PDB file of C-alpha atoms in Angstrom:
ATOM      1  CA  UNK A   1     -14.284 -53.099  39.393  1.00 79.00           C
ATOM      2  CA  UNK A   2     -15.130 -51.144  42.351  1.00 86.00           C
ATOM      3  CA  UNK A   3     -15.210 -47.139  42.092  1.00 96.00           C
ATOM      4  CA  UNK A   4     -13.549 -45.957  44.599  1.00 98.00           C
ATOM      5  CA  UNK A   5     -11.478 -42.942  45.432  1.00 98.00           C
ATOM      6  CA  UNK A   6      -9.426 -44.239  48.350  1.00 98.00           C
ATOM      7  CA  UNK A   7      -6.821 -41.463  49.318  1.00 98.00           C
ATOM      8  CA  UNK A   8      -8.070 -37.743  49.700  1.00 98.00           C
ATOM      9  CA  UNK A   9      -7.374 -35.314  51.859  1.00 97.00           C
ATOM     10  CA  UNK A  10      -9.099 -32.213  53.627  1.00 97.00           C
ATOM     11  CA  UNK A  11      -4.886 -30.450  54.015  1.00 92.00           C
ATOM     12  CA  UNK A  12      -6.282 -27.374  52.253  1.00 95.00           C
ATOM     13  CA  UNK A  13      -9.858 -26.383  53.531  1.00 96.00           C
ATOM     14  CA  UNK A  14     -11.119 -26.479  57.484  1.00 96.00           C
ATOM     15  CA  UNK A  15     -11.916 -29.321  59.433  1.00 96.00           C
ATOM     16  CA  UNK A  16     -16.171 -28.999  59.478  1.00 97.00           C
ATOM     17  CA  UNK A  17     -18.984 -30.829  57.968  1.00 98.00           C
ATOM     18  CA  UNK A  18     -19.243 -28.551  54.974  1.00 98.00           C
ATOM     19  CA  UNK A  19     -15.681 -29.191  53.700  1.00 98.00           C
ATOM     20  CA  UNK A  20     -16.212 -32.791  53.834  1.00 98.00           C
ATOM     21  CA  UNK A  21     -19.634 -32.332  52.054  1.00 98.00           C
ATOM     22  CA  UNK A  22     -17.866 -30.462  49.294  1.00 98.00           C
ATOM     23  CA  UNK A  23     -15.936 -34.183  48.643  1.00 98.00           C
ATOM     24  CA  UNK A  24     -18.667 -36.351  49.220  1.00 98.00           C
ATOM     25  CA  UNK A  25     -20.478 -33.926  46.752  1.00 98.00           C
ATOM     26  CA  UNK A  26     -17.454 -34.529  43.815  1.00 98.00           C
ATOM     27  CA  UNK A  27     -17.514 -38.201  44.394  1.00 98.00           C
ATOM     28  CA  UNK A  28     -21.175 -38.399  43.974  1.00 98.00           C
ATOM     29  CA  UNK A  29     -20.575 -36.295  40.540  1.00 98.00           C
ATOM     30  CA  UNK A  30     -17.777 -38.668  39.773  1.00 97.00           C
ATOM     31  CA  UNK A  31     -20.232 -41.926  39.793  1.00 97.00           C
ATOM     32  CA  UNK A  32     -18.175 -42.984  42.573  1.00 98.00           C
ATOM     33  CA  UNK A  33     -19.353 -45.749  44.986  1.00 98.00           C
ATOM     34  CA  UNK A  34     -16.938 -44.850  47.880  1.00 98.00           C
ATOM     35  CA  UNK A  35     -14.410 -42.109  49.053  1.00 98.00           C
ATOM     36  CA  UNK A  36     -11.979 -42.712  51.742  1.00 98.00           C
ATOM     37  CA  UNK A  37     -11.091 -38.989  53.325  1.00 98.00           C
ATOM     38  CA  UNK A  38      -8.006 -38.216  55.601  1.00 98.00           C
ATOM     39  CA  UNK A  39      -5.235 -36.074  56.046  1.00 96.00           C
ATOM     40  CA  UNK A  40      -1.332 -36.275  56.801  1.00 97.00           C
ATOM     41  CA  UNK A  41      -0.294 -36.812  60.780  1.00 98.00           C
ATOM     42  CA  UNK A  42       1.777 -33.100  60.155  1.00 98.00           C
ATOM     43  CA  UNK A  43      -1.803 -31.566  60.420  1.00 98.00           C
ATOM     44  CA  UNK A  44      -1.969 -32.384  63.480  1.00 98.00           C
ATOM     45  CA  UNK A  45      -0.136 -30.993  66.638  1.00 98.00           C
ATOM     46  CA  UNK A  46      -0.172 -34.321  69.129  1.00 98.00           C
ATOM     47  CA  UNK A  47       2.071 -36.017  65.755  1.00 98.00           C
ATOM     48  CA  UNK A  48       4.934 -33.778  66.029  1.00 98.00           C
ATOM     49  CA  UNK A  49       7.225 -36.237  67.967  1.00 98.00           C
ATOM     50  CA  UNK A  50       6.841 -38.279  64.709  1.00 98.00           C
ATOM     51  CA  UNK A  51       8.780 -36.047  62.559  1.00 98.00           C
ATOM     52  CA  UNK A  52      11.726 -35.452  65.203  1.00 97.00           C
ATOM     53  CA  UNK A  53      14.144 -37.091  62.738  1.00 97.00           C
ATOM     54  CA  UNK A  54      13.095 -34.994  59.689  1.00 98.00           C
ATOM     55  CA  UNK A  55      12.745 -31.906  61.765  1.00 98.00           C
ATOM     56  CA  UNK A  56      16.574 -32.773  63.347  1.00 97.00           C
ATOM     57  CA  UNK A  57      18.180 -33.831  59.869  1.00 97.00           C
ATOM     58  CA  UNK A  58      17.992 -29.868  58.102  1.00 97.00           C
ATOM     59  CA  UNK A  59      17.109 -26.317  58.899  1.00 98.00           C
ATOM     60  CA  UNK A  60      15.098 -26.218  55.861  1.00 97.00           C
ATOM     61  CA  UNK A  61      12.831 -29.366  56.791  1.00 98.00           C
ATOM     62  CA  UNK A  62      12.035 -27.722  60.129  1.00 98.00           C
ATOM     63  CA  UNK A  63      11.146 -24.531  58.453  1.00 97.00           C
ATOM     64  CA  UNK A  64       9.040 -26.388  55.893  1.00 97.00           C
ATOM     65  CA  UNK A  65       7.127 -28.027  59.097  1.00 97.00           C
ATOM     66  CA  UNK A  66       6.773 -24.785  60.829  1.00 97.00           C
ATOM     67  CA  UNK A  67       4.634 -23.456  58.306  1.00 95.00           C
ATOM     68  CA  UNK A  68       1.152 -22.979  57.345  1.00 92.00           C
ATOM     69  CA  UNK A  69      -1.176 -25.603  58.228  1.00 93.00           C
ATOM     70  CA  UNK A  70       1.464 -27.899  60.221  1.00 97.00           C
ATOM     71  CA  UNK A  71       0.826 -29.067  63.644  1.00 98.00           C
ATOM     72  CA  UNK A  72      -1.984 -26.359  64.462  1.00 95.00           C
ATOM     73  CA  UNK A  73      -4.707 -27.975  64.526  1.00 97.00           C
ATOM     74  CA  UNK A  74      -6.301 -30.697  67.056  1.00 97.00           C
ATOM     75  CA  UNK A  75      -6.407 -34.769  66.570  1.00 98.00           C
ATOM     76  CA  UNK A  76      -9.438 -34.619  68.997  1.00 97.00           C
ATOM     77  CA  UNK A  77     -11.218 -31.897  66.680  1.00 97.00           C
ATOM     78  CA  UNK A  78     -11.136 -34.274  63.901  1.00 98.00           C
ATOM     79  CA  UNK A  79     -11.598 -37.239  65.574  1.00 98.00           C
ATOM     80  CA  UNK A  80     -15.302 -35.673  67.029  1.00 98.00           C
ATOM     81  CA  UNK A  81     -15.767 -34.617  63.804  1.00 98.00           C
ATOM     82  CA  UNK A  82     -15.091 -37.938  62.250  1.00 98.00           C
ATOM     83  CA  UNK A  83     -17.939 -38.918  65.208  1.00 98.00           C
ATOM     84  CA  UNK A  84     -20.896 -36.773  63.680  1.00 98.00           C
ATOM     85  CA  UNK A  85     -19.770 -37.596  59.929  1.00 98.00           C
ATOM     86  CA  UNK A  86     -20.403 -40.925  60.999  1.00 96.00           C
ATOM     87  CA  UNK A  87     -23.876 -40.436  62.239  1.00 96.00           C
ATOM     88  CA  UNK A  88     -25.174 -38.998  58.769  1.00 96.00           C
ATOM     89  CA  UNK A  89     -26.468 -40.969  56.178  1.00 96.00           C
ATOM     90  CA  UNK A  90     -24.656 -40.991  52.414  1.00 97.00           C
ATOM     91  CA  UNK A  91     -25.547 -41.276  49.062  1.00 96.00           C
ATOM     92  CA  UNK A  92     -22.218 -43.747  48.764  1.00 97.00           C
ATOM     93  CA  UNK A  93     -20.073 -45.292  51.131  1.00 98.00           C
ATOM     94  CA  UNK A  94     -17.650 -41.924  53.226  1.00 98.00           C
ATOM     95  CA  UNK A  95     -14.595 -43.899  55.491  1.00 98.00           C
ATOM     96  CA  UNK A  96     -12.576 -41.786  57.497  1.00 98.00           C
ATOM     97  CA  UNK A  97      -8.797 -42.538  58.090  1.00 98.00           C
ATOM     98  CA  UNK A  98      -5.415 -40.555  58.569  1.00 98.00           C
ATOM     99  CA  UNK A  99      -2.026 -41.053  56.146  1.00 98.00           C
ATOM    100  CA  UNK A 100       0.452 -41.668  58.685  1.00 98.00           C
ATOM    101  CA  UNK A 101       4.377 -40.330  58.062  1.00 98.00           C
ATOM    102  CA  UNK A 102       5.841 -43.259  59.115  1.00 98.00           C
ATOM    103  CA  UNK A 103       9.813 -43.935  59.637  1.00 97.00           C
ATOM    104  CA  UNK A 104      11.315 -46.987  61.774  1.00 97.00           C
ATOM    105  CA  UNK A 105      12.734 -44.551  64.071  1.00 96.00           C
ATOM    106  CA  UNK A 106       8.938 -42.939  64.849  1.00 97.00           C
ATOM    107  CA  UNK A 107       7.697 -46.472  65.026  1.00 98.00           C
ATOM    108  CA  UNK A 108       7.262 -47.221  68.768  1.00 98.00           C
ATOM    109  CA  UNK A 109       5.367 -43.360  68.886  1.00 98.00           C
ATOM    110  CA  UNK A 110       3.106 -44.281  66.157  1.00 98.00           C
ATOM    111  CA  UNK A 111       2.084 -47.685  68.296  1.00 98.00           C
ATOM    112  CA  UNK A 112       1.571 -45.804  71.011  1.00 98.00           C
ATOM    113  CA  UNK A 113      -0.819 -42.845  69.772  1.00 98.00           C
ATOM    114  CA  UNK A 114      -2.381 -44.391  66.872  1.00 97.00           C
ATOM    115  CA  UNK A 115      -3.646 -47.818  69.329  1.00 95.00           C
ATOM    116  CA  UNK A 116      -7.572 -47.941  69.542  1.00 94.00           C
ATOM    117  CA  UNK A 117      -7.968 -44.159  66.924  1.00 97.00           C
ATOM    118  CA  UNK A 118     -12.039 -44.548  66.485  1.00 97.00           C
ATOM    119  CA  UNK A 119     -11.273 -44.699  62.656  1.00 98.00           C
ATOM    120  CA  UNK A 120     -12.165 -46.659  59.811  1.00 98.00           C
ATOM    121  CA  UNK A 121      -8.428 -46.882  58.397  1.00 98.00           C
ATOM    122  CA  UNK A 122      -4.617 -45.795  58.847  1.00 98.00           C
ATOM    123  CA  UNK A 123      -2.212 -45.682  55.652  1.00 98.00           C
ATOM    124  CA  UNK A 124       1.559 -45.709  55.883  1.00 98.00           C
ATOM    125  CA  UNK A 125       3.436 -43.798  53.405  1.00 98.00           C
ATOM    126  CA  UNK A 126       6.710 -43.133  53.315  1.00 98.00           C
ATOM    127  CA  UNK A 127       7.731 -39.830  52.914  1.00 97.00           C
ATOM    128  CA  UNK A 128      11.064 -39.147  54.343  1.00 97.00           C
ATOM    129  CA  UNK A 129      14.304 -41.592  54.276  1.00 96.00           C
ATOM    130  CA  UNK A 130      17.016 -41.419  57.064  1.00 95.00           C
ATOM    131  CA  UNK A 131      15.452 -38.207  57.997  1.00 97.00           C
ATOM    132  CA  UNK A 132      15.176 -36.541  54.603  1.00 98.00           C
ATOM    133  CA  UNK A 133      12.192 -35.526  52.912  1.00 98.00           C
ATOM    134  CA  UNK A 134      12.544 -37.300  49.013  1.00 97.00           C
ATOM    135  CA  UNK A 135      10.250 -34.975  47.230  1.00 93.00           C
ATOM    136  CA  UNK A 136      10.716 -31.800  47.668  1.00 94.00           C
ATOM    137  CA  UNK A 137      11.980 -28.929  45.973  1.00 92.00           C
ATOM    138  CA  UNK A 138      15.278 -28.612  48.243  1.00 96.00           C
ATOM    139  CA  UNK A 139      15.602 -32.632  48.924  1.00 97.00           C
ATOM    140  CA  UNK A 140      18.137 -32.566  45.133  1.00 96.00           C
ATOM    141  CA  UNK A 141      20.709 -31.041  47.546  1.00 96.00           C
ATOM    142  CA  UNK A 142      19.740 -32.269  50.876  1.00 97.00           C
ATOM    143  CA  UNK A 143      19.584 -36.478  49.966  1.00 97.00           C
ATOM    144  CA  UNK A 144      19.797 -36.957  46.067  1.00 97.00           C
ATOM    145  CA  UNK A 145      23.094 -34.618  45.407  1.00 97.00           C
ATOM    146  CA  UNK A 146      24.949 -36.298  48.481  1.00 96.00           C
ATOM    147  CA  UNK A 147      24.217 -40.031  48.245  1.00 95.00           C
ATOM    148  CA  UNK A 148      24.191 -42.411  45.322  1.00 97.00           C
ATOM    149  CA  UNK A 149      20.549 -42.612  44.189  1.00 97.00           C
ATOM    150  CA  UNK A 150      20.482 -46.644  43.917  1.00 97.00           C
ATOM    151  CA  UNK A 151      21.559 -46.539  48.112  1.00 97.00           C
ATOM    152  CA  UNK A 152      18.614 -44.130  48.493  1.00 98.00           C
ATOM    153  CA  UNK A 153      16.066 -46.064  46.829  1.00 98.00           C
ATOM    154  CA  UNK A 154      17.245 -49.706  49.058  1.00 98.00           C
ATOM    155  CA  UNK A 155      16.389 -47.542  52.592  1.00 98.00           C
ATOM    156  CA  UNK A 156      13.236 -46.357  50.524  1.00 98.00           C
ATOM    157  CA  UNK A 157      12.391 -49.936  49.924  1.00 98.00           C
ATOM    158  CA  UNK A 158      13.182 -51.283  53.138  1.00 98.00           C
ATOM    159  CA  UNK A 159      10.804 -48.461  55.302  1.00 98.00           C
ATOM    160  CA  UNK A 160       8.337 -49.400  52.907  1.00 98.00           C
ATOM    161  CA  UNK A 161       8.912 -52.903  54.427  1.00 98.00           C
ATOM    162  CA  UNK A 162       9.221 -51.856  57.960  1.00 98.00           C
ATOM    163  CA  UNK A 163       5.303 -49.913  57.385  1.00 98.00           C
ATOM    164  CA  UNK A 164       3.689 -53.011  56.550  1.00 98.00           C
ATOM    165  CA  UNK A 165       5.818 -55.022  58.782  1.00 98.00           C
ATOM    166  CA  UNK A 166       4.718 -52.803  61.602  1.00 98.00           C
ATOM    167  CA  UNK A 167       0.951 -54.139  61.779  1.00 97.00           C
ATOM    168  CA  UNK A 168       0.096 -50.564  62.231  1.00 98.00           C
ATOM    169  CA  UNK A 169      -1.347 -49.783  58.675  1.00 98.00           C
ATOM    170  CA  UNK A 170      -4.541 -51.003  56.914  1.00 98.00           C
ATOM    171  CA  UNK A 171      -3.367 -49.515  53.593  1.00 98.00           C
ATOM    172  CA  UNK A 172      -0.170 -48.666  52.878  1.00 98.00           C
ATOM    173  CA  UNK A 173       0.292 -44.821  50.477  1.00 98.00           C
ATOM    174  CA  UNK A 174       1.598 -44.601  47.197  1.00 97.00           C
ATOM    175  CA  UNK A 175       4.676 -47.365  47.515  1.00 98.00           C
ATOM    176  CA  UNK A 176       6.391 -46.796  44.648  1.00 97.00           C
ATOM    177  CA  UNK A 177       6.457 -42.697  44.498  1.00 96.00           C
ATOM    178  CA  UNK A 178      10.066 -42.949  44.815  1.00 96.00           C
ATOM    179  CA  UNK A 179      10.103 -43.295  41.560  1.00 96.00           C
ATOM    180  CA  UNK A 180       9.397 -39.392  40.957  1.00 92.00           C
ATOM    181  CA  UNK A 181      12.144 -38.188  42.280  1.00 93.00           C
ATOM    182  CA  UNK A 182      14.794 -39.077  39.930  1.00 93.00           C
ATOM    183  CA  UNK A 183      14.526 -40.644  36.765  1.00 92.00           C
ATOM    184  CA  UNK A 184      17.183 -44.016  37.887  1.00 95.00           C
ATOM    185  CA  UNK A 185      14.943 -44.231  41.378  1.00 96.00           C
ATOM    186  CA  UNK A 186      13.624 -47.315  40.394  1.00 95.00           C
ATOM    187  CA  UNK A 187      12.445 -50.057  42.725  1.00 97.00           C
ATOM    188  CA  UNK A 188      14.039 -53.138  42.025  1.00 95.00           C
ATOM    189  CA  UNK A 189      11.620 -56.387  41.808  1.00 97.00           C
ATOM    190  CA  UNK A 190      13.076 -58.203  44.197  1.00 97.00           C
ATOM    191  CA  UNK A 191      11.712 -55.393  46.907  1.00 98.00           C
ATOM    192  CA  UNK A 192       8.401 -55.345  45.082  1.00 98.00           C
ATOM    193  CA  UNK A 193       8.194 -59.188  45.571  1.00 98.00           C
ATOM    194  CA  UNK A 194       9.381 -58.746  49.527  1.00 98.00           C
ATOM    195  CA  UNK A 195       6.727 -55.858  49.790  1.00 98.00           C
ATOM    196  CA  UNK A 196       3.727 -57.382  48.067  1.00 98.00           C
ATOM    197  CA  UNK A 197       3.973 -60.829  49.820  1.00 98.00           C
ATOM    198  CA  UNK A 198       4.245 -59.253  53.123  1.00 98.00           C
ATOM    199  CA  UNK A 199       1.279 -56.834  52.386  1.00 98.00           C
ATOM    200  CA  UNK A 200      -0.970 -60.155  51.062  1.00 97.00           C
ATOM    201  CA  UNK A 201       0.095 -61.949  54.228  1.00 97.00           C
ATOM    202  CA  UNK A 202      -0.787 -58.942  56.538  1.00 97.00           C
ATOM    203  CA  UNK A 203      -3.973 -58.081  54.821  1.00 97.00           C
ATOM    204  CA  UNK A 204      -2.802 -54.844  53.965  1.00 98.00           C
ATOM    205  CA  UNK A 205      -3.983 -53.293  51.310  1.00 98.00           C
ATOM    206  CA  UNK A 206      -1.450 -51.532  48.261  1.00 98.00           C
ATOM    207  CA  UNK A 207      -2.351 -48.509  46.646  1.00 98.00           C
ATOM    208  CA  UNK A 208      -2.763 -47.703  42.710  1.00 98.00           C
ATOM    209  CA  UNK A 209      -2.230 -43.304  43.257  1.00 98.00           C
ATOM    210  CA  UNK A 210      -2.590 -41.494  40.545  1.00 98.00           C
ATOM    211  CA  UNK A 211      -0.863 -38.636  42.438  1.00 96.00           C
ATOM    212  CA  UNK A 212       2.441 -39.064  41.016  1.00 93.00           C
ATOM    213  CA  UNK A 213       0.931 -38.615  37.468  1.00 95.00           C
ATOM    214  CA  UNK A 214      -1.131 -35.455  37.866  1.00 94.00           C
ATOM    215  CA  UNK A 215       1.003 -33.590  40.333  1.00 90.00           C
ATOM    216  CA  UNK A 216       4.923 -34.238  39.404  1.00 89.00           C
ATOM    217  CA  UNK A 217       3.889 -35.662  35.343  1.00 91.00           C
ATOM    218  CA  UNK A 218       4.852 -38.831  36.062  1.00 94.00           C
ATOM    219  CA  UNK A 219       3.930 -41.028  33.120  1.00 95.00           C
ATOM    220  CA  UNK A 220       2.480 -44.015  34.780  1.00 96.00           C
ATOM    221  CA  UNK A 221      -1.705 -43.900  36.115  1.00 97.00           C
ATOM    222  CA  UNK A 222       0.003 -44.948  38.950  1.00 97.00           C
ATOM    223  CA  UNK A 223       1.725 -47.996  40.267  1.00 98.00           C
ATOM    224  CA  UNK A 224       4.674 -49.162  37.750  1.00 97.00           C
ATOM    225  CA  UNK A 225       4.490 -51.799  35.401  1.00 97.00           C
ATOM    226  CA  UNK A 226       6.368 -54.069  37.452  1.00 97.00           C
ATOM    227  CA  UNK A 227       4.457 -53.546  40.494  1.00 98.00           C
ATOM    228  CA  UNK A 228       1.615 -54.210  38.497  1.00 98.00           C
ATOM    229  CA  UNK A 229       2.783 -57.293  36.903  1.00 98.00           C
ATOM    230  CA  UNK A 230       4.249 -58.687  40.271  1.00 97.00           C
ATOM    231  CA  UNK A 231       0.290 -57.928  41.884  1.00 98.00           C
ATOM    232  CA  UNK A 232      -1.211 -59.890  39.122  1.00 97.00           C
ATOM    233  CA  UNK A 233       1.106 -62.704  39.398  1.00 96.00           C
ATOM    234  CA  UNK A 234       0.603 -62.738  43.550  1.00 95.00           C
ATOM    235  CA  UNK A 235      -2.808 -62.042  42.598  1.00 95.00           C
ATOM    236  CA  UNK A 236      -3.105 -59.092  45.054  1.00 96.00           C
ATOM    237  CA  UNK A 237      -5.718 -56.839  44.785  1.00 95.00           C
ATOM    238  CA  UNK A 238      -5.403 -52.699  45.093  1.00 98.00           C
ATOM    239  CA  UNK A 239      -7.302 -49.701  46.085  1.00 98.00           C
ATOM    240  CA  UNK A 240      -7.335 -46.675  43.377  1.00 98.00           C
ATOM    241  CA  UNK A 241      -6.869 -43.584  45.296  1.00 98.00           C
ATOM    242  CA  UNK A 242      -6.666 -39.947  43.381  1.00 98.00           C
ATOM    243  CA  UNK A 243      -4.578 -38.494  46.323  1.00 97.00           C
ATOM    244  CA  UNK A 244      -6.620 -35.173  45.932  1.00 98.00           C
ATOM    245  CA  UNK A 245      -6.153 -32.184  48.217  1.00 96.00           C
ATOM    246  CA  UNK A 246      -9.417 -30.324  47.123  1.00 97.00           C
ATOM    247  CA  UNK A 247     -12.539 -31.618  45.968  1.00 98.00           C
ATOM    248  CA  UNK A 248     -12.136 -30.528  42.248  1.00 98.00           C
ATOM    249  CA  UNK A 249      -9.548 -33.377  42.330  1.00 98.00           C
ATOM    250  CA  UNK A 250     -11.698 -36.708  43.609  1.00 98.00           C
ATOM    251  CA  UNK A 251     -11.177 -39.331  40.911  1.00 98.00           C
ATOM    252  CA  UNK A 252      -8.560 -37.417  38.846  1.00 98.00           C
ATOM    253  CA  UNK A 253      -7.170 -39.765  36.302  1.00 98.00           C
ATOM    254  CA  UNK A 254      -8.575 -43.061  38.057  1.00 98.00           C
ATOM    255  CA  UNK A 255     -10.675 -44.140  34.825  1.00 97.00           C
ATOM    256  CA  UNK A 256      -6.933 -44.594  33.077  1.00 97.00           C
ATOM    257  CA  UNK A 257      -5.468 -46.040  36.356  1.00 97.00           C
ATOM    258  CA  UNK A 258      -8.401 -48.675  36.297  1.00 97.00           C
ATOM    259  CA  UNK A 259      -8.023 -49.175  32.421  1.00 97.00           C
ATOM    260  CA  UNK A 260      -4.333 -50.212  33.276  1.00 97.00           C
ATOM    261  CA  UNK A 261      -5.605 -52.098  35.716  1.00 97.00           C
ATOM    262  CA  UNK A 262      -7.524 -54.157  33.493  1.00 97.00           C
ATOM    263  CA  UNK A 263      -4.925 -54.687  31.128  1.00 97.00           C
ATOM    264  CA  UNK A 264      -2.529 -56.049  33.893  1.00 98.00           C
ATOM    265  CA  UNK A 265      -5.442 -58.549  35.413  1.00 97.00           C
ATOM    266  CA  UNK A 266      -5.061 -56.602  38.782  1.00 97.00           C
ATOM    267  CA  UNK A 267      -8.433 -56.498  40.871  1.00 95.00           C
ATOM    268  CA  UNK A 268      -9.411 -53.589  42.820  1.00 93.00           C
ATOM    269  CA  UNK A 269     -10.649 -53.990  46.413  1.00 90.00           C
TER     270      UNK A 269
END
């Protein structure tokens, strides 16, 4: 099984050489063989057409996107950056990618700005359903307190859908982190079948993120055990990914997410 941390992000430091060193430094620590660094779209100010429907939907979603660290700094910056990182050589395999907010309605943007990115990867993820943001602190009374959960987590499952549908996406992020938003938001296997096939037929790879476990305490290392069962029946493999947003966090709690993975036959990419 491959060691690989394949979802961290640079969201709290600059964008320069050293900050990147910093996480090729903790992987090296970690006995990692690869690290796959990005950041969210939301970083970036030529991406803030995408969130129009979030921004639109609530007051307190456009506040949360006005703040700190959103849309100030520039896609070209990193992209040169991403240029020279390229150029140096590595003790283990460094790919370079952004995690891509993506909603149906955004869809036709994302085509157009993310066609021919000099980038070794894009990941879809989810984050926001009919314009509402599913996993923060004031989504309880924006989405979960007004509509019945099991409604929210069928449009959850069908963006999902529409991300690897799209043919935009290489990897699509944390697919199941619904899930940590309410204790009944469970996907329904059905959707996992839809999702899975579709991802195996695309070539797009599913991620195993431990993020859901080490930043909102969510028991599993990771993807459920029906997503995992469903992969190992398909016989689909995953990519581990720590979701870390500092360096101190590369690999966090990806030994027990590729224990599990053992124990449910699925192979890592």
């Amino acid at each position: 099984m491959q060691r690989i941390d394949g979802h961290v992000h640079l969201e709290h430091g600059p964008i320069c050489a050293e900050y990147i060193e910093a996480f090729v430094d903790a992987a090296q620590k970690q006995g990692l063989e690869s690290i796959q660094i990005l950041d969210h779209t939301h970083r970036f100010k030529e991406f803030h057409p995408a969130y129009r429907s979030v921004i639109e939907a609530d007051p307190t979603q456009a506040q949360w996107l006005s703040g700190k660290g959103k849309f100030q700094d520039s896609l070209r910056d990193y992209l040169a950056l991403v240029r020279a990182m390229k150029q140096r050589s590595w003790p283990l395999e460094v790919r370079f990618g952004l995690e891509v907010c993506y909603t149906p309605e955004s869809e036709p943007f994302l085509k157009e700005i993310c066609r021919g990115l000099p980038l070794d990867f894009l990941v879809g993820s989810v984050h926001s359903i009919g314009g509402y943001l599913y996993d923060m602190s004031f989504s309880q009374p924006l989405l979960w307190q007004k509509q019945p959960h099991s409604a929210i987590v069928e449009q959850y499952c069908e963006c999902v859908l529409k991300s690897v549908q799209s043919g935009l996406f290489d990897q699509i992020g944390h697919p199941d982190t619904i899930k940590m938003a309410a204790s009944d938001a469970v996907m329904d296997r059905k959707w996992i079948s839809r999702i899975a096939l579709e991802a195996k037929c695309r070539g797009v790879i599913i991620e195993c993120n431990t993020g859901c476990h080490w930043r909102y305490a969510h028991p599993d290392y990771g993807l459920s055990a029906d997503w995992l069962k469903m992969l190992a029946d398909l016989e689909i493999p995953v990519i581990t990914a720590s979701d870390a947003h500092d360096p101190c966090n590369v690999n966090r709690d990806l030994e027990q997410a590729r224990a599990r993975l053992l124990q449910f036959g699925v192979r890592c990419v």
